[in-house]
């Protein structure tokens, strides 16, 4: 009798792994799948975020106010419009040429392309560092709201991802992508973390980041200086949603969970300290772990997403690969804290499972911010370990840069 052998998946070591391998993708995609089904059932909420942009564009065409808690346009269930007036003016330009249905088609083309890229590249692309099975747990952070409400941030994250993948062609393409995204949402400037961690001369990194910040903040600065009463209306509406209604699942969300007001100056100063520590940890880790350029880019994208102070569902599609890189690379380190170093993948997986459990039990508003906080604490712990154990090696390039600068001045 001829013995038939079933085909083996790459990396499969035992038939006992088959159920896990086949069901794991479905398991961690469950929150996304269930959420999409629920939103299809409640169809009135589909693409409500797009409708806020489209409605603001129509109001701009009519010369009507665009900032209102109850933004209304015929046939739409629009969310409040909280972006700069330039976004409404761009929407109005296309609606004037294409009409609103035509603008919707154009928006859908870019939206679907961005959504596909944000799922495929972090989780499944072979060129993205890490095994696909190890990256799949991060699918738990993919939310139906991110893909069903039509938020423009999905397009912006897709644009930044394309810019990051094109860094090998020119870092200026990435700077352009980040600057354009920041024209809509200035918090996208956190993606300059990618430039900070690149393996290019320090002087060039500083120049690229300064240019990105300057260009990215120009529309906001112009609006604040010239907007008058419209600026006050915008800021009041934005503050209402950012600090009171939906502080998100990032830093502002963590402070809200413990009863602190995200609008308080003390919380904002604490965020700056947090951002500085994450940035310092990133610099120490890329050097200490000797990451290559691709790994540096993905770590920069992951840390940039974690640094967004008001993380919403559409903002965390890119966190997986960079954190997985840290977990894999740190496993070979030695020193105090061997348990954390050797079990990084287990720690990351446990936090993803915790987020999954919360999503499936209706406690995602609590489990997701706690899981993201845990991931940040993991990054900070690795960063301090690297600084404490390999400080001379990490500082060597910066000491050399300082000496060269001193020599040039003399």
mmCIF file of C-alpha atoms in Angstrom:
data_model
loop_
_atom_site.group_PDB
_atom_site.id
_atom_site.type_symbol
_atom_site.label_atom_id
_atom_site.label_comp_id
_atom_site.label_asym_id
_atom_site.label_seq_id
_atom_site.Cartn_x
_atom_site.Cartn_y
_atom_site.Cartn_z
ATOM 1 C CA UNK A 1 0.000 0.000 0.000
ATOM 2 C CA UNK A 2 1.308 3.434 -0.913
ATOM 3 C CA UNK A 3 1.535 5.790 2.030
ATOM 4 C CA UNK A 4 0.199 9.263 1.308
ATOM 5 C CA UNK A 5 1.862 12.252 2.973
ATOM 6 C CA UNK A 6 -0.055 15.454 3.547
ATOM 7 C CA UNK A 7 1.680 18.636 2.376
ATOM 8 C CA UNK A 8 3.625 20.377 5.128
ATOM 9 C CA UNK A 9 3.513 24.103 5.746
ATOM 10 C CA UNK A 10 6.897 25.864 5.928
ATOM 11 C CA UNK A 11 8.284 25.680 9.443
ATOM 12 C CA UNK A 12 5.874 22.949 10.494
ATOM 13 C CA UNK A 13 7.538 20.535 12.874
ATOM 14 C CA UNK A 14 4.675 18.376 14.095
ATOM 15 C CA UNK A 15 1.211 17.285 12.891
ATOM 16 C CA UNK A 16 -0.077 18.476 16.265
ATOM 17 C CA UNK A 17 0.562 22.059 15.190
ATOM 18 C CA UNK A 18 -1.930 21.836 12.301
ATOM 19 C CA UNK A 19 -5.017 23.069 14.192
ATOM 20 C CA UNK A 20 -3.163 26.062 15.587
ATOM 21 C CA UNK A 21 -1.653 26.947 12.228
ATOM 22 C CA UNK A 22 -4.980 26.778 10.429
ATOM 23 C CA UNK A 23 -7.109 28.458 13.079
ATOM 24 C CA UNK A 24 -4.654 31.071 14.304
ATOM 25 C CA UNK A 25 -5.380 33.543 11.473
ATOM 26 C CA UNK A 26 -9.124 33.311 12.091
ATOM 27 C CA UNK A 27 -8.652 33.588 15.839
ATOM 28 C CA UNK A 28 -6.761 36.883 15.790
ATOM 29 C CA UNK A 29 -8.900 38.303 12.982
ATOM 30 C CA UNK A 30 -12.096 37.582 14.923
ATOM 31 C CA UNK A 31 -12.529 41.128 16.334
ATOM 32 C CA UNK A 32 -12.221 42.538 12.816
ATOM 33 C CA UNK A 33 -14.583 39.984 11.261
ATOM 34 C CA UNK A 34 -17.230 40.263 13.985
ATOM 35 C CA UNK A 35 -16.995 44.055 13.931
ATOM 36 C CA UNK A 36 -17.443 44.241 10.162
ATOM 37 C CA UNK A 37 -20.515 41.990 10.339
ATOM 38 C CA UNK A 38 -21.974 44.140 13.117
ATOM 39 C CA UNK A 39 -21.401 47.349 11.166
ATOM 40 C CA UNK A 40 -22.908 45.863 8.019
ATOM 41 C CA UNK A 41 -25.981 45.056 10.089
ATOM 42 C CA UNK A 42 -26.061 48.660 11.341
ATOM 43 C CA UNK A 43 -25.413 50.069 7.874
ATOM 44 C CA UNK A 44 -26.229 53.651 8.852
ATOM 45 C CA UNK A 45 -22.736 53.935 10.397
ATOM 46 C CA UNK A 46 -20.794 52.832 7.314
ATOM 47 C CA UNK A 47 -18.426 55.511 6.019
ATOM 48 C CA UNK A 48 -19.675 58.153 8.463
ATOM 49 C CA UNK A 49 -16.132 59.555 8.775
ATOM 50 C CA UNK A 50 -15.909 59.977 5.007
ATOM 51 C CA UNK A 51 -19.238 61.746 5.095
ATOM 52 C CA UNK A 52 -17.826 64.331 7.505
ATOM 53 C CA UNK A 53 -15.169 65.262 4.921
ATOM 54 C CA UNK A 54 -17.659 65.178 2.038
ATOM 55 C CA UNK A 55 -20.224 67.213 3.949
ATOM 56 C CA UNK A 56 -17.601 69.782 4.969
ATOM 57 C CA UNK A 57 -16.657 70.066 1.295
ATOM 58 C CA UNK A 58 -20.276 70.709 0.336
ATOM 59 C CA UNK A 59 -20.577 73.320 3.110
ATOM 60 C CA UNK A 60 -17.414 74.991 1.828
ATOM 61 C CA UNK A 61 -18.954 75.180 -1.653
ATOM 62 C CA UNK A 62 -22.011 76.856 -0.152
ATOM 63 C CA UNK A 63 -19.981 79.186 2.057
ATOM 64 C CA UNK A 64 -21.644 77.653 5.130
ATOM 65 C CA UNK A 65 -19.950 76.882 8.495
ATOM 66 C CA UNK A 66 -17.962 73.628 8.557
ATOM 67 C CA UNK A 67 -17.343 73.371 12.316
ATOM 68 C CA UNK A 68 -20.419 72.190 14.201
ATOM 69 C CA UNK A 69 -21.210 69.421 16.673
ATOM 70 C CA UNK A 70 -24.163 68.437 14.502
ATOM 71 C CA UNK A 71 -22.857 68.674 10.932
ATOM 72 C CA UNK A 72 -25.730 67.918 8.570
ATOM 73 C CA UNK A 73 -25.985 67.378 4.814
ATOM 74 C CA UNK A 74 -28.925 65.813 2.953
ATOM 75 C CA UNK A 75 -28.682 62.011 2.779
ATOM 76 C CA UNK A 76 -25.639 61.844 5.077
ATOM 77 C CA UNK A 77 -24.943 60.815 8.656
ATOM 78 C CA UNK A 78 -21.774 62.838 8.961
ATOM 79 C CA UNK A 79 -19.502 62.859 11.972
ATOM 80 C CA UNK A 80 -18.231 66.261 13.108
ATOM 81 C CA UNK A 81 -15.507 67.721 10.907
ATOM 82 C CA UNK A 82 -12.361 68.412 12.983
ATOM 83 C CA UNK A 83 -9.640 68.880 10.353
ATOM 84 C CA UNK A 84 -8.137 72.113 9.024
ATOM 85 C CA UNK A 85 -10.244 74.088 6.532
ATOM 86 C CA UNK A 86 -7.832 73.122 3.746
ATOM 87 C CA UNK A 87 -9.148 69.553 3.877
ATOM 88 C CA UNK A 88 -12.709 70.775 3.302
ATOM 89 C CA UNK A 89 -11.468 72.990 0.465
ATOM 90 C CA UNK A 90 -9.748 70.054 -1.243
ATOM 91 C CA UNK A 91 -12.937 67.999 -0.900
ATOM 92 C CA UNK A 92 -14.919 70.921 -2.312
ATOM 93 C CA UNK A 93 -12.545 71.127 -5.300
ATOM 94 C CA UNK A 94 -13.174 67.500 -6.260
ATOM 95 C CA UNK A 95 -16.895 67.697 -5.516
ATOM 96 C CA UNK A 96 -17.151 70.700 -7.806
ATOM 97 C CA UNK A 97 -15.483 68.748 -10.631
ATOM 98 C CA UNK A 98 -16.757 65.194 -9.993
ATOM 99 C CA UNK A 99 -19.895 65.836 -7.887
ATOM 100 C CA UNK A 100 -20.136 64.160 -4.476
ATOM 101 C CA UNK A 101 -20.733 60.596 -5.829
ATOM 102 C CA UNK A 102 -17.692 60.997 -8.064
ATOM 103 C CA UNK A 103 -15.628 62.158 -5.097
ATOM 104 C CA UNK A 104 -16.818 59.093 -3.187
ATOM 105 C CA UNK A 105 -15.557 56.800 -5.960
ATOM 106 C CA UNK A 106 -12.169 58.543 -5.992
ATOM 107 C CA UNK A 107 -11.986 58.363 -2.196
ATOM 108 C CA UNK A 108 -12.877 54.663 -2.262
ATOM 109 C CA UNK A 109 -10.082 53.864 -4.706
ATOM 110 C CA UNK A 110 -7.425 55.359 -2.437
ATOM 111 C CA UNK A 111 -9.113 54.048 0.716
ATOM 112 C CA UNK A 112 -9.300 50.424 -0.401
ATOM 113 C CA UNK A 113 -5.732 50.498 -1.715
ATOM 114 C CA UNK A 114 -4.494 51.914 1.606
ATOM 115 C CA UNK A 115 -6.503 49.405 3.670
ATOM 116 C CA UNK A 116 -5.147 46.488 1.636
ATOM 117 C CA UNK A 117 -1.571 47.746 2.058
ATOM 118 C CA UNK A 118 -2.000 48.236 5.817
ATOM 119 C CA UNK A 119 -3.127 44.631 6.203
ATOM 120 C CA UNK A 120 -0.837 42.922 3.702
ATOM 121 C CA UNK A 121 2.558 44.516 4.322
ATOM 122 C CA UNK A 122 2.704 44.359 8.151
ATOM 123 C CA UNK A 123 1.215 40.853 8.428
ATOM 124 C CA UNK A 124 1.848 38.856 5.269
ATOM 125 C CA UNK A 125 4.532 40.397 3.028
ATOM 126 C CA UNK A 126 7.582 38.142 2.790
ATOM 127 C CA UNK A 127 9.917 41.159 2.676
ATOM 128 C CA UNK A 128 8.616 42.407 6.012
ATOM 129 C CA UNK A 129 10.855 41.059 8.827
ATOM 130 C CA UNK A 130 9.411 38.165 10.793
ATOM 131 C CA UNK A 131 7.526 34.951 10.138
ATOM 132 C CA UNK A 132 3.897 35.435 9.118
ATOM 133 C CA UNK A 133 2.698 33.177 11.952
ATOM 134 C CA UNK A 134 4.501 35.346 14.502
ATOM 135 C CA UNK A 135 3.043 38.546 13.019
ATOM 136 C CA UNK A 136 -0.566 37.331 12.932
ATOM 137 C CA UNK A 137 -1.342 38.009 16.616
ATOM 138 C CA UNK A 138 -1.056 41.722 15.868
ATOM 139 C CA UNK A 139 -4.154 41.354 13.688
ATOM 140 C CA UNK A 140 -6.087 41.656 16.945
ATOM 141 C CA UNK A 141 -5.466 45.413 16.801
ATOM 142 C CA UNK A 142 -7.183 45.688 13.415
ATOM 143 C CA UNK A 143 -10.577 47.179 14.137
ATOM 144 C CA UNK A 144 -13.684 47.208 11.999
ATOM 145 C CA UNK A 145 -14.007 50.923 12.764
ATOM 146 C CA UNK A 146 -10.685 51.517 11.038
ATOM 147 C CA UNK A 147 -11.950 50.082 7.755
ATOM 148 C CA UNK A 148 -15.718 50.618 7.807
ATOM 149 C CA UNK A 149 -16.080 54.236 8.911
ATOM 150 C CA UNK A 150 -13.997 55.663 6.081
ATOM 151 C CA UNK A 151 -11.637 57.712 8.242
ATOM 152 C CA UNK A 152 -9.145 59.668 6.136
ATOM 153 C CA UNK A 153 -6.369 58.535 8.498
ATOM 154 C CA UNK A 154 -6.408 55.126 6.758
ATOM 155 C CA UNK A 155 -5.384 56.811 3.496
ATOM 156 C CA UNK A 156 -2.739 58.843 5.334
ATOM 157 C CA UNK A 157 -1.237 55.789 7.059
ATOM 158 C CA UNK A 158 -1.157 54.038 3.695
ATOM 159 C CA UNK A 159 0.639 57.040 2.194
ATOM 160 C CA UNK A 160 3.227 57.021 4.988
ATOM 161 C CA UNK A 161 3.739 53.273 4.552
ATOM 162 C CA UNK A 162 4.387 53.721 0.824
ATOM 163 C CA UNK A 163 6.843 56.510 1.642
ATOM 164 C CA UNK A 164 8.632 54.259 4.140
ATOM 165 C CA UNK A 165 8.906 51.436 1.602
ATOM 166 C CA UNK A 166 10.378 53.972 -0.842
ATOM 167 C CA UNK A 167 13.093 55.203 1.544
ATOM 168 C CA UNK A 168 15.686 53.184 -0.353
ATOM 169 C CA UNK A 169 14.871 55.322 -3.405
ATOM 170 C CA UNK A 170 15.034 58.578 -1.435
ATOM 171 C CA UNK A 171 14.277 59.575 2.183
ATOM 172 C CA UNK A 172 12.737 62.752 0.757
ATOM 173 C CA UNK A 173 9.825 60.688 -0.572
ATOM 174 C CA UNK A 174 9.094 59.632 2.995
ATOM 175 C CA UNK A 175 9.443 63.205 4.273
ATOM 176 C CA UNK A 176 6.957 64.337 1.605
ATOM 177 C CA UNK A 177 4.486 61.617 2.622
ATOM 178 C CA UNK A 178 4.729 62.513 6.326
ATOM 179 C CA UNK A 179 4.390 66.243 5.612
ATOM 180 C CA UNK A 180 1.252 65.729 3.507
ATOM 181 C CA UNK A 181 -0.246 63.508 6.219
ATOM 182 C CA UNK A 182 0.595 66.148 8.846
ATOM 183 C CA UNK A 183 -1.293 68.771 6.849
ATOM 184 C CA UNK A 184 -4.412 66.785 7.744
ATOM 185 C CA UNK A 185 -3.372 65.421 11.167
ATOM 186 C CA UNK A 186 -0.252 67.027 12.700
ATOM 187 C CA UNK A 187 0.209 64.009 14.996
ATOM 188 C CA UNK A 188 1.501 62.132 11.946
ATOM 189 C CA UNK A 189 4.797 63.916 12.554
ATOM 190 C CA UNK A 190 5.552 61.119 15.031
ATOM 191 C CA UNK A 191 6.439 59.086 11.929
ATOM 192 C CA UNK A 192 9.645 61.103 11.709
ATOM 193 C CA UNK A 193 10.807 58.502 14.220
ATOM 194 C CA UNK A 194 11.683 56.437 11.130
ATOM 195 C CA UNK A 195 14.201 59.094 10.055
ATOM 196 C CA UNK A 196 15.578 59.350 13.589
ATOM 197 C CA UNK A 197 16.411 55.631 13.571
ATOM 198 C CA UNK A 198 17.826 55.452 10.029
ATOM 199 C CA UNK A 199 21.446 54.433 9.473
ATOM 200 C CA UNK A 200 22.453 57.713 7.826
ATOM 201 C CA UNK A 201 24.729 60.521 9.082
ATOM 202 C CA UNK A 202 23.361 62.379 12.098
ATOM 203 C CA UNK A 203 23.561 65.753 10.363
ATOM 204 C CA UNK A 204 21.390 64.469 7.513
ATOM 205 C CA UNK A 205 18.875 62.957 9.903
ATOM 206 C CA UNK A 206 18.504 66.283 11.713
ATOM 207 C CA UNK A 207 18.068 68.121 8.412
ATOM 208 C CA UNK A 208 15.416 65.713 7.148
ATOM 209 C CA UNK A 209 13.464 65.820 10.406
ATOM 210 C CA UNK A 210 13.628 69.612 10.663
ATOM 211 C CA UNK A 211 12.379 69.935 7.091
ATOM 212 C CA UNK A 212 9.538 67.503 7.733
ATOM 213 C CA UNK A 213 8.448 69.349 10.885
ATOM 214 C CA UNK A 214 8.636 72.750 9.193
ATOM 215 C CA UNK A 215 6.664 71.741 6.092
ATOM 216 C CA UNK A 216 4.225 69.578 8.048
ATOM 217 C CA UNK A 217 3.261 72.379 10.445
ATOM 218 C CA UNK A 218 3.012 75.203 7.900
ATOM 219 C CA UNK A 219 -0.767 74.901 7.251
ATOM 220 C CA UNK A 220 -1.521 74.636 10.974
ATOM 221 C CA UNK A 221 0.650 77.646 11.797
ATOM 222 C CA UNK A 222 -0.920 79.688 9.011
ATOM 223 C CA UNK A 223 -4.432 78.779 10.170
ATOM 224 C CA UNK A 224 -3.695 79.649 13.804
ATOM 225 C CA UNK A 225 -2.203 83.020 12.841
ATOM 226 C CA UNK A 226 -4.844 84.034 10.306
ATOM 227 C CA UNK A 227 -7.981 82.028 11.131
ATOM 228 C CA UNK A 228 -9.416 84.375 13.753
ATOM 229 C CA UNK A 229 -12.789 83.217 15.098
ATOM 230 C CA UNK A 230 -12.732 80.155 12.824
ATOM 231 C CA UNK A 231 -9.605 78.957 14.604
ATOM 232 C CA UNK A 232 -11.375 79.177 17.948
ATOM 233 C CA UNK A 233 -14.348 77.193 16.613
ATOM 234 C CA UNK A 234 -12.023 74.526 15.254
ATOM 235 C CA UNK A 235 -9.991 74.216 18.442
ATOM 236 C CA UNK A 236 -13.077 74.051 20.662
ATOM 237 C CA UNK A 237 -14.565 71.248 18.558
ATOM 238 C CA UNK A 238 -11.261 69.389 18.304
ATOM 239 C CA UNK A 239 -10.643 69.617 22.059
ATOM 240 C CA UNK A 240 -14.130 68.337 22.777
ATOM 241 C CA UNK A 241 -13.492 65.122 20.848
ATOM 242 C CA UNK A 242 -9.814 64.621 21.693
ATOM 243 C CA UNK A 243 -9.995 65.238 25.429
ATOM 244 C CA UNK A 244 -13.601 64.477 26.368
ATOM 245 C CA UNK A 245 -15.364 62.163 23.902
ATOM 246 C CA UNK A 246 -12.668 59.857 22.502
ATOM 247 C CA UNK A 247 -9.195 60.262 24.050
ATOM 248 C CA UNK A 248 -8.225 57.019 22.321
ATOM 249 C CA UNK A 249 -6.227 54.021 23.520
ATOM 250 C CA UNK A 250 -2.786 55.640 23.625
ATOM 251 C CA UNK A 251 -1.235 58.042 26.122
ATOM 252 C CA UNK A 252 -4.333 60.232 26.470
ATOM 253 C CA UNK A 253 -6.443 57.093 26.888
ATOM 254 C CA UNK A 254 -4.180 55.762 29.657
ATOM 255 C CA UNK A 255 -4.449 59.001 31.601
ATOM 256 C CA UNK A 256 -8.229 58.993 31.193
ATOM 257 C CA UNK A 257 -8.424 55.457 32.587
ATOM 258 C CA UNK A 258 -6.791 56.588 35.833
ATOM 259 C CA UNK A 259 -8.949 59.687 36.102
ATOM 260 C CA UNK A 260 -6.544 62.341 34.799
ATOM 261 C CA UNK A 261 -7.663 65.026 32.363
ATOM 262 C CA UNK A 262 -5.712 64.670 29.077
ATOM 263 C CA UNK A 263 -6.103 68.419 28.540
ATOM 264 C CA UNK A 264 -4.157 69.223 31.716
ATOM 265 C CA UNK A 265 -0.729 70.772 31.157
ATOM 266 C CA UNK A 266 0.828 68.197 33.484
ATOM 267 C CA UNK A 267 -0.411 65.340 31.281
ATOM 268 C CA UNK A 268 0.967 67.047 28.182
ATOM 269 C CA UNK A 269 4.364 67.514 29.825
ATOM 270 C CA UNK A 270 4.306 63.881 30.905
ATOM 271 C CA UNK A 271 3.642 62.918 27.288
ATOM 272 C CA UNK A 272 6.756 64.800 26.193
ATOM 273 C CA UNK A 273 8.796 62.844 28.743
ATOM 274 C CA UNK A 274 7.235 59.599 27.521
ATOM 275 C CA UNK A 275 7.962 60.485 23.882
ATOM 276 C CA UNK A 276 11.548 61.330 24.766
ATOM 277 C CA UNK A 277 12.072 58.021 26.560
ATOM 278 C CA UNK A 278 10.594 56.010 23.690
ATOM 279 C CA UNK A 279 12.803 57.886 21.209
ATOM 280 C CA UNK A 280 15.883 57.340 23.359
ATOM 281 C CA UNK A 281 15.044 53.654 23.681
ATOM 282 C CA UNK A 282 14.646 53.381 19.917
ATOM 283 C CA UNK A 283 18.050 54.974 19.302
ATOM 284 C CA UNK A 284 19.698 52.649 21.805
ATOM 285 C CA UNK A 285 18.003 49.538 20.438
ATOM 286 C CA UNK A 286 18.771 50.057 16.737
ATOM 287 C CA UNK A 287 22.438 50.500 17.591
ATOM 288 C CA UNK A 288 22.734 47.909 20.338
ATOM 289 C CA UNK A 289 20.846 45.221 18.411
ATOM 290 C CA UNK A 290 22.643 46.112 15.146
ATOM 291 C CA UNK A 291 19.435 46.347 13.141
ATOM 292 C CA UNK A 292 19.649 46.585 9.364
ATOM 293 C CA UNK A 293 17.859 49.316 7.417
ATOM 294 C CA UNK A 294 14.644 47.382 6.851
ATOM 295 C CA UNK A 295 14.435 46.503 10.541
ATOM 296 C CA UNK A 296 15.108 50.117 11.518
ATOM 297 C CA UNK A 297 12.308 51.335 9.241
ATOM 298 C CA UNK A 298 9.765 48.902 10.664
ATOM 299 C CA UNK A 299 10.806 49.639 14.245
ATOM 300 C CA UNK A 300 10.437 53.352 13.496
ATOM 301 C CA UNK A 301 6.924 52.802 12.134
ATOM 302 C CA UNK A 302 5.938 50.768 15.197
ATOM 303 C CA UNK A 303 7.291 53.265 17.718
ATOM 304 C CA UNK A 304 5.773 56.175 15.779
ATOM 305 C CA UNK A 305 2.340 54.564 16.002
ATOM 306 C CA UNK A 306 2.755 54.061 19.751
ATOM 307 C CA UNK A 307 3.770 57.714 20.121
ATOM 308 C CA UNK A 308 0.519 59.083 18.692
ATOM 309 C CA UNK A 309 -0.977 60.622 21.857
ATOM 310 C CA UNK A 310 -4.567 59.897 20.857
ATOM 311 C CA UNK A 311 -4.338 56.475 19.238
ATOM 312 C CA UNK A 312 -7.525 55.535 17.420
ATOM 313 C CA UNK A 313 -8.421 52.229 15.780
ATOM 314 C CA UNK A 314 -7.003 53.298 12.425
ATOM 315 C CA UNK A 315 -3.641 54.294 13.929
ATOM 316 C CA UNK A 316 -2.203 50.949 15.041
ATOM 317 C CA UNK A 317 -2.030 48.881 11.873
ATOM 318 C CA UNK A 318 1.762 49.170 11.697
ATOM 319 C CA UNK A 319 2.837 48.328 15.254
ATOM 320 C CA UNK A 320 3.508 44.601 14.791
ATOM 321 C CA UNK A 321 6.724 44.066 12.781
ATOM 322 C CA UNK A 322 8.906 46.468 14.753
ATOM 323 C CA UNK A 323 7.941 44.997 18.127
ATOM 324 C CA UNK A 324 8.461 41.480 16.809
ATOM 325 C CA UNK A 325 11.938 42.490 15.629
ATOM 326 C CA UNK A 326 12.792 43.636 19.154
ATOM 327 C CA UNK A 327 11.473 40.410 20.667
ATOM 328 C CA UNK A 328 13.481 38.246 18.252
ATOM 329 C CA UNK A 329 16.722 40.222 18.401
ATOM 330 C CA UNK A 330 16.792 40.694 22.164
ATOM 331 C CA UNK A 331 16.504 36.934 22.762
ATOM 332 C CA UNK A 332 20.258 36.540 22.160
ATOM 333 C CA UNK A 333 21.285 39.197 24.686
ATOM 334 C CA UNK A 334 22.737 38.291 28.052
ATOM 335 C CA UNK A 335 22.724 40.023 31.401
ATOM 336 C CA UNK A 336 20.247 40.746 34.155
ATOM 337 C CA UNK A 337 16.608 40.216 33.252
ATOM 338 C CA UNK A 338 17.187 37.035 31.248
ATOM 339 C CA UNK A 339 13.529 36.084 31.573
ATOM 340 C CA UNK A 340 12.334 39.212 29.795
ATOM 341 C CA UNK A 341 15.082 39.026 27.171
ATOM 342 C CA UNK A 342 14.524 35.393 26.279
ATOM 343 C CA UNK A 343 10.743 35.467 26.417
ATOM 344 C CA UNK A 344 10.057 38.619 24.435
ATOM 345 C CA UNK A 345 7.917 36.813 21.877
ATOM 346 C CA UNK A 346 5.904 35.239 24.675
ATOM 347 C CA UNK A 347 5.385 38.632 26.339
ATOM 348 C CA UNK A 348 4.236 40.216 23.087
ATOM 349 C CA UNK A 349 1.947 37.266 22.330
ATOM 350 C CA UNK A 350 0.457 37.377 25.834
ATOM 351 C CA UNK A 351 -0.401 41.058 25.413
ATOM 352 C CA UNK A 352 -2.043 40.321 22.049
ATOM 353 C CA UNK A 353 -4.043 37.491 23.610
ATOM 354 C CA UNK A 354 -5.084 39.838 26.421
ATOM 355 C CA UNK A 355 -6.327 42.348 23.825
ATOM 356 C CA UNK A 356 -8.156 39.536 22.002
ATOM 357 C CA UNK A 357 -9.867 38.378 25.183
ATOM 358 C CA UNK A 358 -11.030 41.915 25.879
ATOM 359 C CA UNK A 359 -12.318 42.397 22.341
ATOM 360 C CA UNK A 360 -14.323 39.158 22.447
ATOM 361 C CA UNK A 361 -15.843 39.929 25.850
ATOM 362 C CA UNK A 362 -16.827 43.527 25.140
ATOM 363 C CA UNK A 363 -14.004 44.979 27.236
ATOM 364 C CA UNK A 364 -11.841 46.292 24.394
ATOM 365 C CA UNK A 365 -12.061 49.837 25.780
ATOM 366 C CA UNK A 366 -9.988 48.597 28.718
ATOM 367 C CA UNK A 367 -7.943 45.684 27.351
ATOM 368 C CA UNK A 368 -6.612 47.458 24.264
ATOM 369 C CA UNK A 369 -5.089 50.487 26.027
ATOM 370 C CA UNK A 370 -3.625 48.202 28.706
ATOM 371 C CA UNK A 371 -2.101 45.949 26.032
ATOM 372 C CA UNK A 372 -0.588 48.943 24.226
ATOM 373 C CA UNK A 373 0.754 50.287 27.514
ATOM 374 C CA UNK A 374 2.332 46.881 28.125
ATOM 375 C CA UNK A 375 4.021 47.003 24.719
ATOM 376 C CA UNK A 376 5.392 50.467 25.486
ATOM 377 C CA UNK A 377 6.711 49.314 28.853
ATOM 378 C CA UNK A 378 8.390 46.378 27.099
ATOM 379 C CA UNK A 379 10.126 48.795 24.696
ATOM 380 C CA UNK A 380 11.205 51.039 27.571
ATOM 381 C CA UNK A 381 12.553 48.082 29.563
ATOM 382 C CA UNK A 382 14.599 46.867 26.585
ATOM 383 C CA UNK A 383 15.841 50.402 26.004
ATOM 384 C CA UNK A 384 17.070 50.884 29.548
ATOM 385 C CA UNK A 385 18.710 47.447 29.500
ATOM 386 C CA UNK A 386 20.534 48.335 26.295
ATOM 387 C CA UNK A 387 21.680 51.698 27.629
ATOM 388 C CA UNK A 388 22.816 50.193 30.907
ATOM 389 C CA UNK A 389 24.784 47.345 29.345
ATOM 390 C CA UNK A 390 26.080 48.809 26.058
ATOM 391 C CA UNK A 391 26.295 52.551 26.580
ATOM 392 C CA UNK A 392 29.871 53.094 25.253
ATOM 393 C CA UNK A 393 29.072 51.164 22.065
ATOM 394 C CA UNK A 394 25.817 53.087 21.559
ATOM 395 C CA UNK A 395 27.403 56.495 22.117
ATOM 396 C CA UNK A 396 30.442 55.894 19.904
ATOM 397 C CA UNK A 397 28.937 57.337 16.654
ATOM 398 C CA UNK A 398 27.699 60.470 18.447
ATOM 399 C CA UNK A 399 31.040 61.024 20.181
ATOM 400 C CA UNK A 400 32.787 60.749 16.807
ATOM 401 C CA UNK A 401 30.283 63.222 15.313
ATOM 402 C CA UNK A 402 30.941 65.707 18.113
ATOM 403 C CA UNK A 403 34.700 65.396 17.670
ATOM 404 C CA UNK A 404 34.424 65.948 13.905
ATOM 405 C CA UNK A 405 32.240 69.013 14.467
ATOM 406 C CA UNK A 406 34.738 70.407 16.990
ATOM 407 C CA UNK A 407 37.611 69.798 14.569
ATOM 408 C CA UNK A 408 35.715 71.542 11.758
ATOM 409 C CA UNK A 409 35.087 74.592 13.971
ATOM 410 C CA UNK A 410 38.728 74.807 15.034
#
